[in-house]
Structures are given as C-alpha cells and as structure tokens.
Coordinates of C-alpha atoms and ligand atoms in Angstrom, one line a residue:
X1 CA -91.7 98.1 -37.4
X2 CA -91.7 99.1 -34.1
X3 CA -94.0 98.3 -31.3
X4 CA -95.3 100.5 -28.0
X5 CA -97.4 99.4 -25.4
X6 CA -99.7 101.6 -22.8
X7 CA -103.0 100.5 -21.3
X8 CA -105.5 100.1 -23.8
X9 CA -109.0 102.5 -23.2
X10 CA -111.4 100.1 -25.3
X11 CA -110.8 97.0 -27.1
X12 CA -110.9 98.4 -31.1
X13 CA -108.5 98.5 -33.7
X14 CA -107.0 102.0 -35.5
X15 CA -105.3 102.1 -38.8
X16 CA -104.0 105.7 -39.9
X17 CA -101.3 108.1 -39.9
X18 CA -100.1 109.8 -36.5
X19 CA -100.4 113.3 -35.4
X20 CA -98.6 114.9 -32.7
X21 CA -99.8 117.4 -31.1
X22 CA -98.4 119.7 -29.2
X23 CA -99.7 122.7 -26.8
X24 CA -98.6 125.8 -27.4
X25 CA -96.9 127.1 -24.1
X26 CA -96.2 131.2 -24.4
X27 CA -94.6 132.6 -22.0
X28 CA -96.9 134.3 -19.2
X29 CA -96.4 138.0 -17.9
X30 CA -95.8 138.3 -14.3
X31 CA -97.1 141.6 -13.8
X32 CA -98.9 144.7 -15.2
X33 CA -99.4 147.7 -14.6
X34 CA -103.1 147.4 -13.3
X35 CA -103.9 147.5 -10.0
X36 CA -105.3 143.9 -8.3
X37 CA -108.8 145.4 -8.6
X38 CA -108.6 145.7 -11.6
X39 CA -106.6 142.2 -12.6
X40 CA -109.1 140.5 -10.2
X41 CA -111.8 142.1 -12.5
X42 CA -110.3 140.9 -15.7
X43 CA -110.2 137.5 -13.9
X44 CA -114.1 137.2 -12.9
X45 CA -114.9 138.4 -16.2
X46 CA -113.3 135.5 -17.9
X47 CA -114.0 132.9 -15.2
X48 CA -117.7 134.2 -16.2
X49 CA -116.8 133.3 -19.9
X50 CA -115.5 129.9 -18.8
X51 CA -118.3 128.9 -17.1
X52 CA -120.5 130.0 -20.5
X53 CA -118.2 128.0 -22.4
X54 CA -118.4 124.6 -20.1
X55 CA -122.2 124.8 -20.1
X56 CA -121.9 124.9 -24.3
X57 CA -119.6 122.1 -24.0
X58 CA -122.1 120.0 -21.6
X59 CA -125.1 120.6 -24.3
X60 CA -122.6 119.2 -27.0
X61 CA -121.5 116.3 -24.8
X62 CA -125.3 115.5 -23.4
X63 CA -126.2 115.2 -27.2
X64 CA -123.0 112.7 -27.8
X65 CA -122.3 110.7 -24.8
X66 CA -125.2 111.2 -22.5
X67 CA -126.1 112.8 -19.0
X68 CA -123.8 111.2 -16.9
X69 CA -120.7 111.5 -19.2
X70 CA -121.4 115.2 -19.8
X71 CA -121.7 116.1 -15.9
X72 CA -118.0 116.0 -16.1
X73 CA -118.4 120.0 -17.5
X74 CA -120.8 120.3 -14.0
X75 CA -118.1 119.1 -12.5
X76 CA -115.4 122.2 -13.9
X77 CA -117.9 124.6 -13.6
X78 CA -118.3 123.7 -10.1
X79 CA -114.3 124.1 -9.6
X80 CA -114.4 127.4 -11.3
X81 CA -116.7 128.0 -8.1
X82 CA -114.8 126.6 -5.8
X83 CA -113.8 128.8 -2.7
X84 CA -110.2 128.2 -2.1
X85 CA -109.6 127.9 -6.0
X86 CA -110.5 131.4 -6.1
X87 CA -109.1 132.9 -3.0
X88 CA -105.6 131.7 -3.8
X89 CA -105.7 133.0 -7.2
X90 CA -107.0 136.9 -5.7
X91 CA -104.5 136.0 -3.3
X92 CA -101.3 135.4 -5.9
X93 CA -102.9 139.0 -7.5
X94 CA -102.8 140.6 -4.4
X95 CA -99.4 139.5 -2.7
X96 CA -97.7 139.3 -5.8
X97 CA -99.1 141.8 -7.9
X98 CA -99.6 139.7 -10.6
X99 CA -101.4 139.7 -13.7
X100 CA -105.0 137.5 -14.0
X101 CA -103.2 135.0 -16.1
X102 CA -100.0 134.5 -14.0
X103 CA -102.0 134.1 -11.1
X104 CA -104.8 131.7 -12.8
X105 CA -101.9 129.7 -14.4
X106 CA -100.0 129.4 -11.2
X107 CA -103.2 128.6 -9.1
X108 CA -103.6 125.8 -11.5
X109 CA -100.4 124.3 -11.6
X110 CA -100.5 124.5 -7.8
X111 CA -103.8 122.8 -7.1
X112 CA -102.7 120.1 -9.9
X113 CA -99.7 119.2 -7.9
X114 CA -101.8 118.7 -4.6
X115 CA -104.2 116.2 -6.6
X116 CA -101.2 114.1 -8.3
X117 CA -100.2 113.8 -4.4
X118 CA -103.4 112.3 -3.4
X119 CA -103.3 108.7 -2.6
X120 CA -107.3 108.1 -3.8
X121 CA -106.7 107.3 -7.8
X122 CA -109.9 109.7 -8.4
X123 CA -109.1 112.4 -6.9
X124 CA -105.7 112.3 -8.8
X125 CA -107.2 112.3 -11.8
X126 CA -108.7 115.7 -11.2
X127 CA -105.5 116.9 -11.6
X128 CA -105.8 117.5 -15.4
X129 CA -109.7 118.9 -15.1
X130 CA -108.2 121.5 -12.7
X131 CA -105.2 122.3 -15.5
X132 CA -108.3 122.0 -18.2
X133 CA -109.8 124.8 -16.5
X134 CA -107.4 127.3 -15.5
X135 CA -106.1 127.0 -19.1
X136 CA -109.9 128.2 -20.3
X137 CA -109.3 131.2 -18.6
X138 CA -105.8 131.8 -19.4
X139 CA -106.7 131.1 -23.0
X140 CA -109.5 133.6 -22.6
X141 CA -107.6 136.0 -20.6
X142 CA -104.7 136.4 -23.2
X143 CA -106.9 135.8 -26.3
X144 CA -105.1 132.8 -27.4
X145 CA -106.5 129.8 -29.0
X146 CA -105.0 125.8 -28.8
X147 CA -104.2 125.3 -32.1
X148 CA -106.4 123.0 -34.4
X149 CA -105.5 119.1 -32.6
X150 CA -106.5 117.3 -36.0
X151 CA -105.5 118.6 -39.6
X152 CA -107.7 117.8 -42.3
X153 CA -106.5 114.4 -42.9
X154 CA -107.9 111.4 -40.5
X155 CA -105.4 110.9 -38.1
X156 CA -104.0 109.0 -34.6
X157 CA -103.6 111.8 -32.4
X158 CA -100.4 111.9 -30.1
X159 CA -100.4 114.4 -27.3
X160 CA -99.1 114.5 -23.9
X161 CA -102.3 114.6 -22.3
X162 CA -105.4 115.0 -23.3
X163 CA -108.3 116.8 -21.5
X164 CA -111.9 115.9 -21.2
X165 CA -113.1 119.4 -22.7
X166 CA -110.6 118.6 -25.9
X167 CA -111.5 115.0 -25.8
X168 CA -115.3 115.7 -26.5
X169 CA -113.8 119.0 -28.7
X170 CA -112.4 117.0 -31.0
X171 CA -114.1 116.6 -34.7
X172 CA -114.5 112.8 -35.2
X173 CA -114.6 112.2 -38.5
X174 CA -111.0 113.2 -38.5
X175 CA -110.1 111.2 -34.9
X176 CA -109.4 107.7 -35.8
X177 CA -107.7 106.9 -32.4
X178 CA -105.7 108.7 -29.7
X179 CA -102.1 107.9 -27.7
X180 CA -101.4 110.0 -24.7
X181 CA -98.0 109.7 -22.8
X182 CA -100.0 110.4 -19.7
X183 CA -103.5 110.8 -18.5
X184 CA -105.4 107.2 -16.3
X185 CA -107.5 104.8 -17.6
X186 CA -109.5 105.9 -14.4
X187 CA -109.6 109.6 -15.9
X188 CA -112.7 111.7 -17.4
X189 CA -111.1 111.2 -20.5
X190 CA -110.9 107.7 -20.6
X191 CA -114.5 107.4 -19.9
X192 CA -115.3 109.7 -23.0
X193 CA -113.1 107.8 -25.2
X194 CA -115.0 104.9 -24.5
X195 CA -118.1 106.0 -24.2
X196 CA -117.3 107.5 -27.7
X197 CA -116.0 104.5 -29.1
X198 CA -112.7 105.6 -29.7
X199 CA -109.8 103.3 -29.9
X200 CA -107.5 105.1 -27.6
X201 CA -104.1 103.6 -25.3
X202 CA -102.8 105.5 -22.5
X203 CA -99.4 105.7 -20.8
X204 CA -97.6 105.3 -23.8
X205 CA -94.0 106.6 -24.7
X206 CA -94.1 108.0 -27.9
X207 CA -91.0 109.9 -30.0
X208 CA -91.2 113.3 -31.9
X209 CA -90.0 111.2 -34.6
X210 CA -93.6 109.0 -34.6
X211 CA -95.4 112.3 -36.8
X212 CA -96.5 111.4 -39.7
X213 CA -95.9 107.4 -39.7
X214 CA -98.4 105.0 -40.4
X215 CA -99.3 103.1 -36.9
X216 CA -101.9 100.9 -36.1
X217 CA -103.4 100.8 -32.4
X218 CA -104.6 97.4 -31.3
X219 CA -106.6 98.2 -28.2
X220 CA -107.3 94.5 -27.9
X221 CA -103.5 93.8 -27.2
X222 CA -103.0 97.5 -25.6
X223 CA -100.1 98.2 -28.4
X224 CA -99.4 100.0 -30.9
X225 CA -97.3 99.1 -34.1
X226 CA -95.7 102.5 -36.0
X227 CA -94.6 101.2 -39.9
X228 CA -96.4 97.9 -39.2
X229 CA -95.2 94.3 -41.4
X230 CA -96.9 94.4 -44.4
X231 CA -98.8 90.8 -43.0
X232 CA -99.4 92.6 -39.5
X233 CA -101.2 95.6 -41.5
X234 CA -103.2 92.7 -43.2
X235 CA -104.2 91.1 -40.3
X236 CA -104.9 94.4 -38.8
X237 CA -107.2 95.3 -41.8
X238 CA -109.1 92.0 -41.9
X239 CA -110.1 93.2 -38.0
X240 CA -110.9 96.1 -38.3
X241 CA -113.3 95.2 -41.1
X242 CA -114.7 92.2 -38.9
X243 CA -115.0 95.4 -36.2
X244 CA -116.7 97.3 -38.6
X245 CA -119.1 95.0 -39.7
X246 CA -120.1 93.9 -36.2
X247 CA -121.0 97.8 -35.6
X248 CA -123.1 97.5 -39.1
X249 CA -125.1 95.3 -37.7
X250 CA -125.2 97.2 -34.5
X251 CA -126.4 100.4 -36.7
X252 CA -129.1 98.4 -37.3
X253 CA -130.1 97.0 -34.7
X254 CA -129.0 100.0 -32.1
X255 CA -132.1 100.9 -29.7
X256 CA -134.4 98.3 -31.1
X257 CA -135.8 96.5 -28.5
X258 CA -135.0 92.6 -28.0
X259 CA -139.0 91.8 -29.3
X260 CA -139.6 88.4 -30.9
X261 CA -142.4 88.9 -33.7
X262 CA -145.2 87.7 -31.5
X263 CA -144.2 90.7 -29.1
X264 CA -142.2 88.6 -26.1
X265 CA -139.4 90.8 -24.7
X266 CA -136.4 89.6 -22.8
X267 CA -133.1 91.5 -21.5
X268 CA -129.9 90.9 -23.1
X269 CA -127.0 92.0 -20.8
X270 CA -123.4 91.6 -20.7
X271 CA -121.0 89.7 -19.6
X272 CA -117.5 91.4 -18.0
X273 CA -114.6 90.5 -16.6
X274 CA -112.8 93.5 -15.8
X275 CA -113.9 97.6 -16.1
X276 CA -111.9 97.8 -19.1
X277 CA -114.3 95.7 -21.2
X278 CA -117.7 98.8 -20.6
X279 CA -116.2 100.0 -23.6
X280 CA -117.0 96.7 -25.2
X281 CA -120.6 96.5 -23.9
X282 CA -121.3 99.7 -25.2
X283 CA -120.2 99.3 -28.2
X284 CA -122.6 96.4 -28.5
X285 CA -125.2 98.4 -27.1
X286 CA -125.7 96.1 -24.4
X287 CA -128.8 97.1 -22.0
X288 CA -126.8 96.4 -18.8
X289 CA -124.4 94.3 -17.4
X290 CA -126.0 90.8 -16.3
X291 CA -122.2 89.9 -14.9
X292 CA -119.3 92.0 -13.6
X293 CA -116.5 88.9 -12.6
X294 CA -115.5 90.4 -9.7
X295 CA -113.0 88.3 -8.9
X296 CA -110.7 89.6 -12.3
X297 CA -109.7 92.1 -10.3
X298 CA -108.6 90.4 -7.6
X299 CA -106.5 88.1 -9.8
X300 CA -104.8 91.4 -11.3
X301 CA -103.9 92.4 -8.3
X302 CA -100.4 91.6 -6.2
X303 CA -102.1 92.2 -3.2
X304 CA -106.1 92.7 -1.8
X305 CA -107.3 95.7 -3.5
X306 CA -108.6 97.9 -1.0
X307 CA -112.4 99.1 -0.7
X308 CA -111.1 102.3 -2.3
X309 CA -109.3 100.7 -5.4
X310 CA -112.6 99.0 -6.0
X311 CA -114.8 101.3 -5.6
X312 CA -113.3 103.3 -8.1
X313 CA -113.1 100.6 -10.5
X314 CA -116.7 100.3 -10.0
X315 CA -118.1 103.5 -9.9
X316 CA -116.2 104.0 -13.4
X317 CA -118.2 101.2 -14.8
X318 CA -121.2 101.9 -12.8
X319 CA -120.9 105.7 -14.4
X320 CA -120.2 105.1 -17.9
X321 CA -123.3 102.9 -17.8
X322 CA -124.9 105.9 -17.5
X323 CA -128.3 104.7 -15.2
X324 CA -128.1 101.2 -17.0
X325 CA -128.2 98.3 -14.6
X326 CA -124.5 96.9 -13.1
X327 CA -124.7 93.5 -11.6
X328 CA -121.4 92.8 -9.4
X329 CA -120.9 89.4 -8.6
X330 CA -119.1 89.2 -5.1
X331 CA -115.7 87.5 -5.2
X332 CA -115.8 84.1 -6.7
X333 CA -112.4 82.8 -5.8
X334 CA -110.4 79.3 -5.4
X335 CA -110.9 76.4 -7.8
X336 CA -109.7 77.6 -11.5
X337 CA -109.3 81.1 -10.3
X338 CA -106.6 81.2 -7.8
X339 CA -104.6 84.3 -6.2
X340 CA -101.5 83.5 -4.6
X341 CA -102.1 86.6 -1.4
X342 CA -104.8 84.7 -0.6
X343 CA -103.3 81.7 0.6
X344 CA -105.2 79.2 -0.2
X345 CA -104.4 75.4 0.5
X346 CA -103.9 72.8 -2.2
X347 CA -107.2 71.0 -2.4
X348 CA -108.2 67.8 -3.4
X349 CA -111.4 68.7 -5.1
X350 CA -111.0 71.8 -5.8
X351 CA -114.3 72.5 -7.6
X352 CA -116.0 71.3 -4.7
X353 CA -113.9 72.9 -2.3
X354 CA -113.2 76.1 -0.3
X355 CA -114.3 79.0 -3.2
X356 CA -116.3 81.6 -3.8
X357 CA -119.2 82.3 -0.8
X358 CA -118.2 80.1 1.2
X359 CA -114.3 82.2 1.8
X360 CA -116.6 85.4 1.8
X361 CA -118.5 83.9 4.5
X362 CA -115.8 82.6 6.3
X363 CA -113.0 85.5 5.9
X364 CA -115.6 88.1 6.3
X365 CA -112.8 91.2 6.5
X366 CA -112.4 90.3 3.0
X367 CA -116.1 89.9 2.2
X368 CA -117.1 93.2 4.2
X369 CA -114.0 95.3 2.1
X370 CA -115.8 93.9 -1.0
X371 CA -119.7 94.8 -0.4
X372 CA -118.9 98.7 1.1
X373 CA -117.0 99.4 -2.1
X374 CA -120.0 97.8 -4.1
X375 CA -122.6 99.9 -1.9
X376 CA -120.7 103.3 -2.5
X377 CA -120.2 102.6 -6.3
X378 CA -124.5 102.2 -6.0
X379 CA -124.6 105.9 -5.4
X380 CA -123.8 106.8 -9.2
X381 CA -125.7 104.5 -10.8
X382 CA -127.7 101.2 -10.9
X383 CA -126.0 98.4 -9.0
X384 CA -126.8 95.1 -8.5
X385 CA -125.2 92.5 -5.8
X386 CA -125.3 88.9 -6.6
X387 CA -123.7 86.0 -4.3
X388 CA -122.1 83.0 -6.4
X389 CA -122.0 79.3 -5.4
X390 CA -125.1 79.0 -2.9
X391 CA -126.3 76.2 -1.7
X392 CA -128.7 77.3 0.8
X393 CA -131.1 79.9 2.7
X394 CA -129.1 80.2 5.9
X395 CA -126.0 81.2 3.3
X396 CA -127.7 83.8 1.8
X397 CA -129.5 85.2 5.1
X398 CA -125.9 85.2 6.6
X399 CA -124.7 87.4 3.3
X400 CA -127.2 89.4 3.6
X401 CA -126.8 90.1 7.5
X402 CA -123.0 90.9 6.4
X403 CA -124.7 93.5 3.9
X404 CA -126.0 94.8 6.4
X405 CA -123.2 95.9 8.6
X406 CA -121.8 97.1 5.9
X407 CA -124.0 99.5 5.4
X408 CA -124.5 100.6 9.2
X409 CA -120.7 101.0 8.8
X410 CA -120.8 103.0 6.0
X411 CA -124.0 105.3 7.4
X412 CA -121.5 105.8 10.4
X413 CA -118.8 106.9 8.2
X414 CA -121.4 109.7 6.5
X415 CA -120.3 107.9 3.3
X416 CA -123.1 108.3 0.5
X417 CA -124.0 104.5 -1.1
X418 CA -127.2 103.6 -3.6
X419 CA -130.2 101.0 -3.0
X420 CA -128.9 97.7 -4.0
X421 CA -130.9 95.0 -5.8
X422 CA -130.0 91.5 -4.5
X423 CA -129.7 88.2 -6.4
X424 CA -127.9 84.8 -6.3
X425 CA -126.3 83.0 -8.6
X426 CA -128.0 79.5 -9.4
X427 CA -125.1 77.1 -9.9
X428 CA -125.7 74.2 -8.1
X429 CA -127.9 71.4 -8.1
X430 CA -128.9 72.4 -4.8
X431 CA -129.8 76.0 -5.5
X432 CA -132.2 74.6 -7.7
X433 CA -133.7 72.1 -5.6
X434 CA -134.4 75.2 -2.7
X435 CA -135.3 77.3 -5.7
X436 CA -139.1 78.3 -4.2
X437 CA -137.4 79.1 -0.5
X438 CA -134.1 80.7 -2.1
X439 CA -136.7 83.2 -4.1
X440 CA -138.7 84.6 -0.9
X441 CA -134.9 85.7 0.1
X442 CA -134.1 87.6 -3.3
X443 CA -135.1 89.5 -5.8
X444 CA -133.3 88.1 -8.5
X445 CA -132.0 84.6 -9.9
X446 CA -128.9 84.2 -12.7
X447 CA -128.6 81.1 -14.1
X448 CA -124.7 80.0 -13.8
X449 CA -125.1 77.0 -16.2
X450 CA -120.9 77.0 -16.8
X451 CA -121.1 75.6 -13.0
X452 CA -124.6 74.3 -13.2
X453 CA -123.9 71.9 -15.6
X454 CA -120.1 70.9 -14.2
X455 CA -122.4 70.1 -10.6
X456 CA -125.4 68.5 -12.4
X457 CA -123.7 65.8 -15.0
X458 CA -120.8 65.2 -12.3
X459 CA -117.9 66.5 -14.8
X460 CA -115.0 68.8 -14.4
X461 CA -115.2 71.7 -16.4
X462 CA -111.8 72.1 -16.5
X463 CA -110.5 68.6 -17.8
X464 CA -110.5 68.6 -21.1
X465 CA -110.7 64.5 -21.7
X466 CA -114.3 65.3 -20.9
X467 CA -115.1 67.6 -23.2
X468 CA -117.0 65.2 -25.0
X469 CA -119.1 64.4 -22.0
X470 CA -119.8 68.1 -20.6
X471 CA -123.2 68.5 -22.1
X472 CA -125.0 72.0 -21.7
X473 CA -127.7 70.4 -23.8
X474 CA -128.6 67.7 -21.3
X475 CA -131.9 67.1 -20.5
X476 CA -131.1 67.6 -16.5
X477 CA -129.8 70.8 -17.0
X478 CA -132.3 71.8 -19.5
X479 CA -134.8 70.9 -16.5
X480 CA -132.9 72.9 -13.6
X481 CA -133.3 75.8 -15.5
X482 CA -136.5 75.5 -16.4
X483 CA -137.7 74.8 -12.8
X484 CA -135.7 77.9 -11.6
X485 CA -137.5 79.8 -13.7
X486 CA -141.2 78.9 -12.8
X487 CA -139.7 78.7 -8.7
X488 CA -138.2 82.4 -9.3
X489 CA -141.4 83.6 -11.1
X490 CA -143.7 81.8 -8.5
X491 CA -141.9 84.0 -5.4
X492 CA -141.8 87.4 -7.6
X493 CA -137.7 87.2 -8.6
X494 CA -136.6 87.8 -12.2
X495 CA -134.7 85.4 -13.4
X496 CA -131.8 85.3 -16.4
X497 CA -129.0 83.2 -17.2
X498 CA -125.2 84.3 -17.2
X499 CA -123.4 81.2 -18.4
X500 CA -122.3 80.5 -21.5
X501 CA -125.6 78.6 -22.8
X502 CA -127.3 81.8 -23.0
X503 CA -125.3 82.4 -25.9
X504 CA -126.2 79.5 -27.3
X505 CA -128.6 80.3 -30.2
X506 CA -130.4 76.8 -30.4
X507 CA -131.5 77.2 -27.5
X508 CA -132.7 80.5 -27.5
X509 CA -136.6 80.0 -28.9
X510 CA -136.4 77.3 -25.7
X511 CA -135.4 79.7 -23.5
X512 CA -138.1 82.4 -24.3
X513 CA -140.6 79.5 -23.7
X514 CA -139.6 78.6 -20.6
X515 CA -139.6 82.1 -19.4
X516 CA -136.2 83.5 -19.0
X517 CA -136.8 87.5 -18.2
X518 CA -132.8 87.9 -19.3
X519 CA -129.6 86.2 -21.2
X520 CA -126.2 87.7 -20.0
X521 CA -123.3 86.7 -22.7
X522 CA -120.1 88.0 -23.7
X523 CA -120.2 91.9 -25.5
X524 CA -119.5 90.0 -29.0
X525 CA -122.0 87.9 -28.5
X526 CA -125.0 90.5 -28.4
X527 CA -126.0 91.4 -31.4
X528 CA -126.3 87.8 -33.1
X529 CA -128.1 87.1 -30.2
X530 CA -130.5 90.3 -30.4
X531 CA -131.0 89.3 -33.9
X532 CA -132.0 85.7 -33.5
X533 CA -134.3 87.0 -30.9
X534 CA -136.6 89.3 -33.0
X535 CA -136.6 86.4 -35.6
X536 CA -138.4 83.8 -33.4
X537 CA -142.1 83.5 -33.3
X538 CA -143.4 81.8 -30.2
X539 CA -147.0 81.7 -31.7
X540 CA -146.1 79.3 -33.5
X541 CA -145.5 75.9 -32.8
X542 CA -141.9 74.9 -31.8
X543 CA -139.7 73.5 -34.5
X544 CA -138.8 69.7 -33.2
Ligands
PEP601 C1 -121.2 80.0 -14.5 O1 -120.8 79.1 -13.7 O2 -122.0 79.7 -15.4 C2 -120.8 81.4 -14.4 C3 -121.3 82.3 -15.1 O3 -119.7 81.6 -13.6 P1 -118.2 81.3 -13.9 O4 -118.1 80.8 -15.3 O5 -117.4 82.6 -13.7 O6 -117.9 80.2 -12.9
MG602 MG1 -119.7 79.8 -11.9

C-alpha cells in the first residue's frame, strides 16, 4: 500500500480504480500562408464559437450547481472580451505572422504566467481559466477534441490540472473522485468539486505507474491510499456506506423545510470551523452558516493572515453559499485557542482572561484587518458579523464604531463591500442579564451555551475532572436562554443558538417552545436534527 497526501476539497470518502489522464499536446504551426487578416478572421470566428460554447456550459452548470457557481463561465466569456487579451493575440499575428492558434496558444501561456506571478491567491488562480480558454479556441481553431477524461468504467480521475469547464464537463456517474498534481483549493474548480459533492484532493504527486490501481481518497484525512490493506479498504467501505446513508437521508429530506407538524418553522444552520468544511454544509443541505470560527484560521496560520488572505478565504465560502446567509464570528482568541505570533501572556484564569473581544478591542490593527476583509467578502454574498464574549453595551457600541471606520476606510480605497447584519454572541451571564439593552444595539443574538454554561455553573470547560459537573441541562442555563430569547424578541433581534446544546435532540421540542428562531450545529449533525424537528407537535401538550 502506498499512501499520498494533497489538500483535501471536501471531507468524503472514494473507493475505485484510478484513471490518468492526460492532455493531448500536438504540436502548433507557427505560420501559414494567410495573411494576418485573414488569421485574425479565423480567430474572431472561433472566439465567437467560444463564447457560444461557455454560455451552453453556464445553462448546464446553473441547472447543477447554481447561479453563483456557474458565473464562473461569465467570468471566461468576459476574458474572451477582454481588451489587452485580444490585442496581444492580433498583435503576435501581426508582428510574427503567425497562425490564429500559435498566437491564441502563446497569448495564453503568456497571460497564465503573469497571474501565477501575482501575489493576491485569486487572481493566481485565474491562471488556469485563462489557459481553459485559449485552449477552446485552439481546440476549435485546429478542430481537435480533448479526449474522453472518463472511460466507461467509474473511475478516480488523475490529471495534472483540471479546469472548471472540464470539471462541470465531466459525466458523473462515471466520476467517483478526482486527484490533481496542481490546481488551489482557492480555484474555480475546487468550488465546483464541492459544490458538486465530489471527493476530490489537490496538490498531490501522483506516478504514471498509479493507472489502473485500486486507491481510495479519504478527503477527511486529505490522503489517498493506492492498493489499500485489506482492513484499511474495510474500514474505508464501512464509511463510505455510513457517508452514503447520511446522504439517504438527506435525499429525503433535501429542500423540505425545518416545519414541526403543527406548522412552527425554525432555521437550522451550520457550524464551521474552517472554509474547507462548505463542502460539508452543503452536503447536509444546511440553510446557512449560523457559525464561521474565525479564529481557525488564525491558528493555521504562522503568522497574522492578512486582510487579503482572509478575504479570499471568505468570499470562497461566502460564494459557494451561493446567496445563503454566512455568519463570521470575529476572532475569538486566548484561553483554549492560543496562537503563539500573537504573544499572549501566561494567564492565570485564562477562561476569564484576555480573549476574544476584548484583544479585538484592545489591539484594534488586528481587529480592523479582520472586519474590512469580512466587509469585502459581503459584496458576493450574504454575510453576517457577530462579536464573541460580550459583556456589555459600551463593548459592542465600541465594535461597532470600529466597523465603522472600517468601512470609511474601505469607501476611501473605492473597494466594493456588502450590507452586513450584526449580532453578538450570548455567552456570558452578563450578556444575558443586559439582554433587553444589548437587543436595541443588534439585530441578532446566538446563543453560545459551550461558554454560557462554563460562565453560569462556574466550571471549566476544559478540565475534564468536571465533566461530571458541566451540566448543559441545568435549570440556570435552561433559563438564560429562555430569557434571551423573549429579551431578543421583545427589541425585534432574531435569536438562535450555536453551541453544542442545539444539537441536543432532548431539548429540541423545548427549544421550539421557548422560541428559538434558529439552532447552529455541526454539518453531521443536520439532518437528525431536521428530522426530529418535523416530528414534534407543539399542539400538543409537552411530554414531562
Ligand atoms: C460557545 O461558547 O457555545 C461557542 C459556540 O463558542 P466556542 O465553543 O467556539 O467557544
Ligand atoms: Mg464560546
């Protein structure tokens, strides 16, 4: 057996034979013996043909992976427009003579270099669309087709890179999973993959020698085993099936609203720690994100990632949500979730301590980097900010004023950014005490009953002697929530809870009866959840 790794594309498991594909590569002729009239001709004929075969490809993508997925074929007929795309390639015809192809080819290569350059990790990314087009009119120019990617056996496909055009190309009931040696997480392609739900790593370094093997992709351990153990294939097997049964159930329940029988609706959103995991809510069929863990990507990071590094990361999730509400809690930092760059001191109590708001509001270059990339991601999709850890108005005012400046900074720069919705976490005792005045502040109130409880019952969620003593089910903290919810409701604020109770399933009929407008949980958690809810009857009397 031998085992690869790459970055994984969406957490799901592949079991099949691989196939490696290759691109043809003929060789192109320099020049003919038309003039560059008439070459330029040929070109804008097939750049014409191009642009007819993106807009089929959008139709076919807008029917499997939605509007905002598909605008990436907008986005390459819009290159195919671009003004200095075509003058350099009339300009390699007309200096060098050259044939449409040579010219289109070159033109491509050239403008695929400049983007690999780039520092911003988008924009290097377009490198392959702008490849993915100039082929489509070479192809079309020379009359040659890319080979069939898939023969008619399921397969793992291998290739160097794949584009977003093959990507959505490709016939799925043959795809079980893709490797690519190149190509970013970041990239069109990625997005599709998951958006598709398509086990898929990139970044991995595969050998000619791989065609033809069995292999297994684990996307949950971003790895992939060729000529597994016969107890890894097993293993392997048993989760795929638990995989496939969890997307039985979603079959089912896909698009059905979260109803109980009496007709009381609630939200169910996910919970995320990192952009990788979309794939996961998606999957799950999740109607939004009630909790993006910001701080994950802090801790992955050796140093602070910049406000473009995060507004990339972002505006991928932000985008593949397609128009589905994002909610981005700022930077929750310090106690269990330290970063060495940061420098934080050794604290006594450190639950209690420096963390979260309170080193937003204190180190506010850090704070400020955080909120512009959050307001800039806004512009692609529906985004939601929501400050962890308060304790008080005057906290959230002073966020808010630091919002603020943010986006005067960012209206200076000309930079484009969306309408935010605003919200707090609930996670202390004393949240819940200013609960009426906190709601005239907000529009929104998530229910962190991880922390909540840890602050209410006076026990350290992170010793595990007390395990037997941390009790979610407490009356107290049954009672915070329950007045957060009429206080939230009383000033006009939704209100929803992100901790782990909101998983928990015998509390769910309570929940709906006290109110809640939304439960956040973890991806697996959403369709048991979904289930339970259109099971419940609130007409009738609770069961004691
Ligand atoms: C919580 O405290 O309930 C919560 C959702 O935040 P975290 O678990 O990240 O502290
Ligand atoms: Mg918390």
């Amino acid at each position: 057996m031998q085992v690869a790794t790459g970055k994984s594309i969406l957490n799901g498991i592949a079991i099949g034979p691989l196939r490696i594909y290759k691109k043809e590569e003929t060789e192109t002729t320099v020049t003919s013996g038309l003039t560059p009239e008439e070459e330029y001709t040929r070109f804008e004929a097939a750049r014409v043909k191009a642009q007819e075969q993106l807009g089929e490809l959008y139709d076919k993508a807008l029917d499997e992976v939605g509007e905002e997925n598909a605008a990436i074929f907008e986005i390459h007929q819009m290159m195919l427009e671009d003004e200095d795309y075509l003058d350099a390639v009339k300009s390699i015809i007309e200096t060098q003579n050259a044939t449409a192809e040579y010219a289109t080819e070159t033109t491509g290569e050239n403008f695929s270099a400049a983007f690999a350059a780039m520092e911003d990790a988008y924009m290097r990314a377009r490198a392959a669309d702008v490849k993915d087009i100039s082929r489509r009119v070479v192809n079309i120019l020379s009359g040659r087709e890319d080979a069939d990617m898939l023969s008619d056996q399921p397969a793992i496909l291998v290739a160097d890179d794949l584009t977003p055009s093959e990507t959505v190309q490709l016939d799925k009931t043959k795809l079980l999973g893709f490797i690519t040696r190149h190509g970013s997480s970041n990239s069109h392609t990625a997005i599709l993959a998951r958006t598709m739900n398509i086990p898929a790593l990139v970044g991995v370094d595969f050998s000619d020698d791989w065609d033809g093997k069995l292999a297994v992709i684990d996307g949950y351990n971003s790895c992939v085993y060729i000529e597994p153990a016969p107890e890894l294939l097993t293993t392997m097997e048993e989760k795929r099936s638990n995989d496939l049964k969890q997307e039985a159930l979603l079959q089912n329940l896909k698009k059905k609203p979260n109803v109980t029988l009496d007709g009381r609706e609630i939200k169910v959103y996910a919970n995320i720690g990192n952009a990788g995991d979309v794939g996961l809510v998606l999957q799950n069929d999740a109607q939004g994100i009630g909790l993006f863990r910001s701080e994950f990507i802090y801790l992955d990071s050796e140093d602070f990632p910049t406000e473009d590094q995060q507004f990339l990361l972002y505006k991928r999730v932000v985008e593949t949500m397609a128009g589905k509400k994002v909610i981005i809690r700022t930077l929750d930092i310090g106690a269990d979730k330290q970063a060495g760059y940061f420098g934080l001191d050794k604290e006594e109590n450190p639950a209690l301590g420096y963390r979260a708001i309170r080193i937003c509001l204190t180190q506010k270059k850090i704070f400020k980097t955080q909120l512009r990339a959050i307001l800039r991601a806004g512009a692609f999709g529906t985004v939601s900010i929501m400050f962890p850890m308060i304790i008080s108005v005057r906290e959230v005012r002073d966020a808010k004023e630091v919002l603020e400046e943010c986006k005067a900074e960012l209206r200076e720069r000309g930079v484009a950014m969306g309408e935010v919705e605003i919200g707090i976490m609930i996670e202390t005792p004393a949240a819940v005490m200013m609960a009426d005045e906190l709601a005239e502040e907000v529009e929104f109130f998530s229910l962190g009953t991880n922390d909540l409880t840890q602050y209410t019952l006076a026990i350290d969620r992170q010793n595990p002697k007390l395990d037997n003593f941390y009790d979610s089910h407490h009356p107290a903290v049954l009672r915070m929530i329950k007045h957060t919810v009429e206080a939230g409701h009383r000033h006009g604020c939704w209100v929803g809870i992100c901790g782990e109770l909101g998983a928990d399933q015998t509390l769910t009929e309570t929940f709906l009866r006290m109110g809640l407008d939304e439960l956040s949980v973890s991806p697996a958690a959403i369709l048991p959840l979904r289930k339970k809810i259109r099971g419940l009857d609130l007409s009738k009397e609770p069961e004691t």
